[in-house]
Short mmCIF file of C-alpha atoms and ligand atoms in Angstrom, two decimals:
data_model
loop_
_atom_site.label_atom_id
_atom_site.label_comp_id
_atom_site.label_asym_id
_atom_site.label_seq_id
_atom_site.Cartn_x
_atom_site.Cartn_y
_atom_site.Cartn_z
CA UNK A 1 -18.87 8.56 -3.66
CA UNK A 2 -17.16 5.74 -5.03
CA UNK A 3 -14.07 6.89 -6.87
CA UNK A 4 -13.79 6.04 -10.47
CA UNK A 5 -10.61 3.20 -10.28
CA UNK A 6 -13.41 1.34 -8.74
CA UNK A 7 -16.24 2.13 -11.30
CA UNK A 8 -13.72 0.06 -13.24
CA UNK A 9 -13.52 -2.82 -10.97
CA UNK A 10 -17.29 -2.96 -11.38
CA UNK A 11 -17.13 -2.48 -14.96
CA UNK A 12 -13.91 -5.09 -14.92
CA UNK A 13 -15.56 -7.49 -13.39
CA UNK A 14 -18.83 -7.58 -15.37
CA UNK A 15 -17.07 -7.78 -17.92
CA UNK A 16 -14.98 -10.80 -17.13
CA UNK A 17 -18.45 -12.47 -15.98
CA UNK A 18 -17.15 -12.53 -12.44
CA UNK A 19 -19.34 -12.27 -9.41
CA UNK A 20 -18.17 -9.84 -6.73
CA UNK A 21 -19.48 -8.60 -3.76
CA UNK A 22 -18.12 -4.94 -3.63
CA UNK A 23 -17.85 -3.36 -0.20
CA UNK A 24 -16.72 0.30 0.40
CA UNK A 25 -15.64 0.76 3.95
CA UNK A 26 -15.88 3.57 6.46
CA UNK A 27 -12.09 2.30 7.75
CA UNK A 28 -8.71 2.28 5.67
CA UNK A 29 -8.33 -1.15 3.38
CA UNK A 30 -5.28 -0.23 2.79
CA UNK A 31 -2.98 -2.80 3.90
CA UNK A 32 -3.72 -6.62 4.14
CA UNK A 33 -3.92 -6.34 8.19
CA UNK A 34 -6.36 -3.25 8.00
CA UNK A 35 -8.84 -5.14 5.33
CA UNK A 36 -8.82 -8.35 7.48
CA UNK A 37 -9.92 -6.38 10.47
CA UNK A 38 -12.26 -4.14 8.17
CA UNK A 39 -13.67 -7.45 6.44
CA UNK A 40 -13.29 -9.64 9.73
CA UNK A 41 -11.67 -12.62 8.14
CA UNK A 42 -8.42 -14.08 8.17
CA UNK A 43 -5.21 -12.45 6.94
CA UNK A 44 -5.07 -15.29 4.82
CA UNK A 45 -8.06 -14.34 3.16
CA UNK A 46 -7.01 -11.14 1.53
CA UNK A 47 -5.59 -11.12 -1.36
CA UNK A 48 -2.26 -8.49 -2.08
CA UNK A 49 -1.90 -7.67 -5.59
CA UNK A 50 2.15 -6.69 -5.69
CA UNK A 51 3.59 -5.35 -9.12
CA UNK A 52 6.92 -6.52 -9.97
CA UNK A 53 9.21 -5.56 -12.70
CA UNK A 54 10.69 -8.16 -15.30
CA UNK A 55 14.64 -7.37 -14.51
CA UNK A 56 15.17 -8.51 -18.30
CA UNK A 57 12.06 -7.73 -20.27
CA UNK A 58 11.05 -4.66 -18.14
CA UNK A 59 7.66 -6.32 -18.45
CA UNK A 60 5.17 -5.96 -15.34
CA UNK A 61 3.86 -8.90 -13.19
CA UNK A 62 0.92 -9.30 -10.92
CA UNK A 63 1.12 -11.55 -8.13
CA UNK A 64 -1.82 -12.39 -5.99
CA UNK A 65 -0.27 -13.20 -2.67
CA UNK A 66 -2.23 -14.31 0.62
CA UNK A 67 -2.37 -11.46 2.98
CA UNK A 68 -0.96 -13.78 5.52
CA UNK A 69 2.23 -14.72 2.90
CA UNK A 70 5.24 -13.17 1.76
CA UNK A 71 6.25 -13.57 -2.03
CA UNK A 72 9.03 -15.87 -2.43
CA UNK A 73 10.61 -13.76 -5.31
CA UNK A 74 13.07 -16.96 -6.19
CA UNK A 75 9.97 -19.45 -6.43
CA UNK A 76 8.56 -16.55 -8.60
CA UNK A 77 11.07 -16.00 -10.96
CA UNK A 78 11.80 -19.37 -12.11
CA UNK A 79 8.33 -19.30 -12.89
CA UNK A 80 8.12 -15.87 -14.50
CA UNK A 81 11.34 -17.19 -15.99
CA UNK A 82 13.45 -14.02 -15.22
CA UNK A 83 14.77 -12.16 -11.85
CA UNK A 84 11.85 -9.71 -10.55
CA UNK A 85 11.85 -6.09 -9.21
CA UNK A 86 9.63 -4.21 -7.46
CA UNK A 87 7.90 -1.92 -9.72
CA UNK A 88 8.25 1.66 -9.20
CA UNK A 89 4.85 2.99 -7.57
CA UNK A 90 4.35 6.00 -10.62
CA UNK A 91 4.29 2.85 -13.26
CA UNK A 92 2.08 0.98 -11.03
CA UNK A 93 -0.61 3.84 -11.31
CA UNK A 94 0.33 4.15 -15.22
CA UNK A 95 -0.29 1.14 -16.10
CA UNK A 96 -2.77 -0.43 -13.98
CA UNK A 97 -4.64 2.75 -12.88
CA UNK A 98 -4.50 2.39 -9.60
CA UNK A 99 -2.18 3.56 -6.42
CA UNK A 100 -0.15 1.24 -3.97
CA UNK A 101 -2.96 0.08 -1.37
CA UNK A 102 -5.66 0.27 -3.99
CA UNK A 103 -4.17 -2.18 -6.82
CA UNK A 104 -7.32 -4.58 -7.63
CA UNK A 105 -6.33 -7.60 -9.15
CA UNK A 106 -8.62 -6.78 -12.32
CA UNK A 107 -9.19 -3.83 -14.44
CA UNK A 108 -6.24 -2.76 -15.32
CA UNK A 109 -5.35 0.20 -18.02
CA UNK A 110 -2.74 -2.38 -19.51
CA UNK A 111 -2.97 -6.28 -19.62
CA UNK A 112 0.01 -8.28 -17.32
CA UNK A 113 0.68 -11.94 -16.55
CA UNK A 114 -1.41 -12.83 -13.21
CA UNK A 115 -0.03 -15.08 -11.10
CA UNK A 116 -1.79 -16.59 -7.69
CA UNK A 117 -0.34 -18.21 -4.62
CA UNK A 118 -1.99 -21.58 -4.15
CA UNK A 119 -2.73 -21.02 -0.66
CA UNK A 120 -5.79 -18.63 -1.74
CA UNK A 121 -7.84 -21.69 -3.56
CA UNK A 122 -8.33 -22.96 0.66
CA UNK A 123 -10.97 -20.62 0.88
CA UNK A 124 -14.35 -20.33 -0.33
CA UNK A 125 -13.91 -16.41 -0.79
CA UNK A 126 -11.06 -14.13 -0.23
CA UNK A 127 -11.17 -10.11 -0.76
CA UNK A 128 -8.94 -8.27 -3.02
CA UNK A 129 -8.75 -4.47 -3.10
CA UNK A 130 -11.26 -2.91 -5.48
CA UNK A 131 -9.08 -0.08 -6.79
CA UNK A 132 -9.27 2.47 -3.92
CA UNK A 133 -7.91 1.98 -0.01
CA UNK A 134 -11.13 1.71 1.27
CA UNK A 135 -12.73 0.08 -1.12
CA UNK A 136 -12.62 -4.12 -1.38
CA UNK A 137 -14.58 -6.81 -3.35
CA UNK A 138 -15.22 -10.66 -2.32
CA UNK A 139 -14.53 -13.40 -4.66
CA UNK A 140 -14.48 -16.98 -5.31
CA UNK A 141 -10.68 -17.24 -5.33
CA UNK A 142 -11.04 -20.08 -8.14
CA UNK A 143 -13.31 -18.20 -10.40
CA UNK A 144 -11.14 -15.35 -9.92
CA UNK A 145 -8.25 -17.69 -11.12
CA UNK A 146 -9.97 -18.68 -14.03
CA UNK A 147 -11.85 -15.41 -15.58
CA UNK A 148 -8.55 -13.48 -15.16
CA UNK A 149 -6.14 -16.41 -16.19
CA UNK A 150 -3.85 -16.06 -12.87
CA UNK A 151 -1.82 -19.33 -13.12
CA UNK A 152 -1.98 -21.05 -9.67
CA UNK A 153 1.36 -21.63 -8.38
CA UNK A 154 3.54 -21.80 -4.97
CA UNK A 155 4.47 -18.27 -4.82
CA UNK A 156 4.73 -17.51 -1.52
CA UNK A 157 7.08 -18.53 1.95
N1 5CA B 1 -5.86 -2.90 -0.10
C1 5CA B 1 -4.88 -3.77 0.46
C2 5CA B 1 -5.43 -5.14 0.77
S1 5CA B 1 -6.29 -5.88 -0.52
C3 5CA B 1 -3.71 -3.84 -0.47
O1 5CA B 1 -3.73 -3.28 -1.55
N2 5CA B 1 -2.69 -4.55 -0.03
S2 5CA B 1 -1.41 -4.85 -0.93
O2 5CA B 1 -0.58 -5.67 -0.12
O3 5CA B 1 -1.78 -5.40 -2.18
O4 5CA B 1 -0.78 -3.48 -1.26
C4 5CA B 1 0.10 -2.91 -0.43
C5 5CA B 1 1.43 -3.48 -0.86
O5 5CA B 1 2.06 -2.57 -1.71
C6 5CA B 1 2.37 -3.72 0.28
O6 5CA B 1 2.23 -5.03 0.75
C7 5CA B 1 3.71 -3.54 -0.36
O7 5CA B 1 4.23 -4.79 -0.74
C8 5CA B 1 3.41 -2.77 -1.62
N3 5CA B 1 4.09 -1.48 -1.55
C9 5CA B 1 4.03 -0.60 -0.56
N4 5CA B 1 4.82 0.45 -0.83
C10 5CA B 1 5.37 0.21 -2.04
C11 5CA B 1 6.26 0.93 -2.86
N5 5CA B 1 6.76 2.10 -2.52
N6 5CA B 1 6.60 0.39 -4.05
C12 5CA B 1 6.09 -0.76 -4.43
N7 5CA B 1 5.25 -1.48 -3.68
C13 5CA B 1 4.89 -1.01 -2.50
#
């Protein structure tokens, strides 16, 4: 049965107009290296959707990073325009609805700035999680830019 974080991917993405394929999958999707072998495509492909914390504003972030990328938090915070945190795993949940290793770059219980690393927009689809670890949706990493209003930026090392 398909846990209800993801029932709001779904609804998210119809919503948005967006076309996913959703897969739910018999292995963990939890981190980027499990849902590349679990979607057999490249690390590159997958997208991680990491929560940070506005040091100043206390404000939460998204950034989409390649699974094959590390976020450059100094390239990110001159253009979030403030220093960045991790956010604390209980406000993750809170406010997007879903758990470390489930976080799906749409749907969330409270609206946040997206932001995308550039190096997604090589592909013709990438897979972000789909609000549960085993759970994943592929995507048109443009149209994904564009329904959610990531801004495309070098993000990432
Ligand atoms: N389902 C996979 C692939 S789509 C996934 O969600 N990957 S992820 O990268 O977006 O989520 C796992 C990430 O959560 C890790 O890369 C790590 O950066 C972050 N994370 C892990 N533990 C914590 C923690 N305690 N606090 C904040 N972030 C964490």
């Amino acid at each position: 049965m398909k846990p209800s974080s993801t029932d709001r991917t779904i609804d998210a993405a119809n919503t948005l107009d967006l076309s996913i394929e959703l897969r739910e999958m018999a292995a963990s999707t939890r981190t980027a290296e499990e849902a590349a072998q679990a979607c057999a495509c490249a690390l590159g492909q997958i997208v991680k959707s990491l929560v940070f914390q506005g040091a100043e504003s206390n404000a939460l972030h998204l950034l989409l990073i390649a699974g094959n990328n590390q976020a450059d938090l100094e390239m990110a915070e001159i253009k979030v325009g403030e220093k960045l945190i991790r956010a604390d795993p209980k406000r993750v949940r809170k406010e997007t609805g879903f758990a470390i290793g489930g976080v799906a770059p749409i749907g969330h219980l409270t609206a946040l700035p997206i932001w995308m690393d550039e190096t997604l927009l090589q592909y013709e689809s990438v897979w972000a999680a789909a609000g549960a670890p085993n759970t994943v949706f592929k995507v048109s990493p443009s149209l994904l830019a564009e329904k959610t209003g990531a801004k495309v930026a070098q993000l990432a090392v």
